[in-house]
C-alpha positions as protocol buffer text, in pm:
chain_id: "A"
residue {
  index: 1
  type: MET
  ca { x: 445 y: -943 z: 2160 }
}
residue {
  index: 2
  type: ARG
  ca { x: 782 y: -840 z: 2021 }
}
residue {
  index: 3
  type: PHE
  ca { x: 942 y: -933 z: 2356 }
}
residue {
  index: 4
  type: TRP
  ca { x: 811 y: -1290 z: 2338 }
}
residue {
  index: 5
  type: HIS
  ca { x: 909 y: -1320 z: 1972 }
}
residue {
  index: 6
  type: PHE
  ca { x: 1266 y: -1220 z: 2061 }
}
residue {
  index: 7
  type: TRP
  ca { x: 1288 y: -1481 z: 2339 }
}
residue {
  index: 8
  type: PHE
  ca { x: 1136 y: -1751 z: 2122 }
}
residue {
  index: 9
  type: ASN
  ca { x: 1387 y: -1680 z: 1844 }
}
residue {
  index: 10
  type: SER
  ca { x: 1672 y: -1686 z: 2098 }
}
residue {
  index: 11
  type: PHE
  ca { x: 1540 y: -2016 z: 2231 }
}
residue {
  index: 12
  type: VAL
  ca { x: 1525 y: -2172 z: 1884 }
}
residue {
  index: 13
  type: LEU
  ca { x: 1867 y: -2037 z: 1787 }
}
residue {
  index: 14
  type: SER
  ca { x: 2034 y: -2172 z: 2100 }
}
residue {
  index: 15
  type: SER
  ca { x: 1881 y: -2514 z: 2048 }
}
residue {
  index: 16
  type: GLN
  ca { x: 2011 y: -2524 z: 1690 }
}
residue {
  index: 17
  type: TYR
  ca { x: 2355 y: -2381 z: 1764 }
}
residue {
  index: 18
  type: ASN
  ca { x: 2456 y: -2618 z: 2045 }
}
residue {
  index: 19
  type: PRO
  ca { x: 2199 y: -2893 z: 2107 }
}
residue {
  index: 20
  type: PRO
  ca { x: 2386 y: -3081 z: 2387 }
}
residue {
  index: 21
  type: ARG
  ca { x: 2430 y: -2766 z: 2592 }
}
residue {
  index: 22
  type: PHE
  ca { x: 2064 y: -2677 z: 2531 }
}
residue {
  index: 23
  type: VAL
  ca { x: 1951 y: -3018 z: 2659 }
}
residue {
  index: 24
  type: GLU
  ca { x: 2175 y: -2983 z: 2965 }
}
residue {
  index: 25
  type: MET
  ca { x: 2034 y: -2639 z: 3036 }
}
residue {
  index: 26
  type: LEU
  ca { x: 1681 y: -2771 z: 2999 }
}
residue {
  index: 27
  type: MET
  ca { x: 1754 y: -3059 z: 3237 }
}
residue {
  index: 28
  type: VAL
  ca { x: 1901 y: -2822 z: 3496 }
}
residue {
  index: 29
  type: LEU
  ca { x: 1599 y: -2590 z: 3468 }
}
residue {
  index: 30
  type: LEU
  ca { x: 1362 y: -2886 z: 3513 }
}
residue {
  index: 31
  type: ALA
  ca { x: 1568 y: -3001 z: 3811 }
}
residue {
  index: 32
  type: ILE
  ca { x: 1539 y: -2658 z: 3971 }
}
residue {
  index: 33
  type: ALA
  ca { x: 1163 y: -2658 z: 3910 }
}
residue {
  index: 34
  type: MET
  ca { x: 1123 y: -3007 z: 4059 }
}
residue {
  index: 35
  type: LEU
  ca { x: 1329 y: -2918 z: 4366 }
}
residue {
  index: 36
  type: ILE
  ca { x: 1128 y: -2599 z: 4419 }
}
residue {
  index: 37
  type: VAL
  ca { x: 805 y: -2800 z: 4400 }
}
residue {
  index: 38
  type: TRP
  ca { x: 954 y: -3053 z: 4643 }
}
residue {
  index: 39
  type: ASN
  ca { x: 1042 y: -2771 z: 4881 }
}
residue {
  index: 40
  type: PHE
  ca { x: 675 y: -2672 z: 4901 }
}
residue {
  index: 41
  type: THR
  ca { x: 508 y: -3015 z: 4890 }
}
residue {
  index: 42
  type: LEU
  ca { x: 777 y: -3230 z: 5059 }
}
residue {
  index: 43
  type: GLU
  ca { x: 686 y: -3527 z: 4840 }
}
residue {
  index: 44
  type: ILE
  ca { x: 981 y: -3756 z: 4782 }
}
residue {
  index: 45
  type: ALA
  ca { x: 890 y: -3818 z: 4416 }
}
residue {
  index: 46
  type: PHE
  ca { x: 967 y: -3456 z: 4321 }
}
residue {
  index: 47
  type: MET
  ca { x: 1302 y: -3469 z: 4498 }
}
residue {
  index: 48
  type: ILE
  ca { x: 1403 y: -3796 z: 4332 }
}
residue {
  index: 49
  type: LEU
  ca { x: 1305 y: -3663 z: 3989 }
}
residue {
  index: 50
  type: GLY
  ca { x: 1492 y: -3337 z: 4047 }
}
residue {
  index: 51
  type: TRP
  ca { x: 1810 y: -3510 z: 4161 }
}
residue {
  index: 52
  type: SER
  ca { x: 1783 y: -3751 z: 3867 }
}
residue {
  index: 53
  type: PHE
  ca { x: 1776 y: -3455 z: 3628 }
}
residue {
  index: 54
  type: VAL
  ca { x: 2084 y: -3313 z: 3804 }
}
residue {
  index: 55
  type: VAL
  ca { x: 2272 y: -3644 z: 3770 }
}
residue {
  index: 56
  type: GLY
  ca { x: 2180 y: -3670 z: 3401 }
}
residue {
  index: 57
  type: ALA
  ca { x: 2286 y: -3314 z: 3326 }
}
residue {
  index: 58
  type: SER
  ca { x: 2613 y: -3352 z: 3517 }
}
residue {
  index: 59
  type: ILE
  ca { x: 2708 y: -3673 z: 3342 }
}
residue {
  index: 60
  type: SER
  ca { x: 2615 y: -3518 z: 3009 }
}
residue {
  index: 61
  type: ILE
  ca { x: 2839 y: -3218 z: 3084 }
}
residue {
  index: 62
  type: LEU
  ca { x: 3132 y: -3442 z: 3177 }
}
residue {
  index: 63
  type: VAL
  ca { x: 3092 y: -3656 z: 2864 }
}
residue {
  index: 64
  type: ARG
  ca { x: 3056 y: -3350 z: 2638 }
}
residue {
  index: 65
  type: GLU
  ca { x: 3369 y: -3192 z: 2786 }
}
residue {
  index: 66
  type: ALA
  ca { x: 3562 y: -3518 z: 2743 }
}
residue {
  index: 67
  type: ILE
  ca { x: 3462 y: -3549 z: 2376 }
}
residue {
  index: 68
  type: ALA
  ca { x: 3485 y: -3184 z: 2269 }
}
residue {
  index: 69
  type: PRO
  ca { x: 3657 y: -2960 z: 2525 }
}
residue {
  index: 70
  type: SER
  ca { x: 3546 y: -2601 z: 2547 }
}
residue {
  index: 71
  type: PRO
  ca { x: 3763 y: -2302 z: 2647 }
}
residue {
  index: 72
  type: ASP
  ca { x: 3623 y: -2306 z: 3002 }
}
residue {
  index: 73
  type: ILE
  ca { x: 3660 y: -2681 z: 3052 }
}
residue {
  index: 74
  type: ARG
  ca { x: 3777 y: -2658 z: 3415 }
}
residue {
  index: 75
  type: VAL
  ca { x: 3478 y: -2453 z: 3531 }
}
residue {
  index: 76
  type: ASN
  ca { x: 3233 y: -2688 z: 3358 }
}
residue {
  index: 77
  type: GLN
  ca { x: 3396 y: -2997 z: 3508 }
}
residue {
  index: 78
  type: LEU
  ca { x: 3404 y: -2849 z: 3857 }
}
residue {
  index: 79
  type: ALA
  ca { x: 3038 y: -2748 z: 3833 }
}
residue {
  index: 80
  type: ALA
  ca { x: 2941 y: -3096 z: 3709 }
}
residue {
  index: 81
  type: VAL
  ca { x: 3133 y: -3269 z: 3990 }
}
residue {
  index: 82
  type: PHE
  ca { x: 2979 y: -3028 z: 4242 }
}
residue {
  index: 83
  type: PHE
  ca { x: 2629 y: -3106 z: 4110 }
}
residue {
  index: 84
  type: LEU
  ca { x: 2701 y: -3479 z: 4125 }
}
residue {
  index: 85
  type: SER
  ca { x: 2817 y: -3457 z: 4486 }
}
residue {
  index: 86
  type: ILE
  ca { x: 2509 y: -3258 z: 4588 }
}
residue {
  index: 87
  type: SER
  ca { x: 2279 y: -3501 z: 4409 }
}
residue {
  index: 88
  type: LEU
  ca { x: 2446 y: -3800 z: 4574 }
}
residue {
  index: 89
  type: TYR
  ca { x: 2391 y: -3629 z: 4910 }
}
residue {
  index: 90
  type: GLY
  ca { x: 2024 y: -3585 z: 4814 }
}
residue {
  index: 91
  type: PHE
  ca { x: 1989 y: -3953 z: 4723 }
}
residue {
  index: 92
  type: VAL
  ca { x: 2151 y: -4054 z: 5055 }
}
residue {
  index: 93
  type: TYR
  ca { x: 1893 y: -3837 z: 5230 }
}
residue {
  index: 94
  type: VAL
  ca { x: 1613 y: -4010 z: 5040 }
}
residue {
  index: 95
  type: PHE
  ca { x: 1736 y: -4358 z: 5125 }
}
residue {
  index: 96
  type: GLN
  ca { x: 1778 y: -4268 z: 5493 }
}
residue {
  index: 97
  type: THR
  ca { x: 1421 y: -4137 z: 5518 }
}
residue {
  index: 98
  type: LEU
  ca { x: 1260 y: -4440 z: 5349 }
}
């Protein structure tokens, strides 16, 4: 029980300390979950939802870094652009298969 209490407190503290980064992390985790589900079920709806979460998180990262730069701004921007390019490739795949 102490283990779960520690993780719950860490979860609450991270959401209070930096809410935008917490929302981005949550969106990326949901995107990973949706893409894993899509990998097993091969239903297009899961893939579209997963890539939509990736696009939202990437744009949020780019906007956050433009407003309030962090010390590792270059890494965050490169990761966001990489995620955007992968998600655009995923959407092209979806539109080709429809």
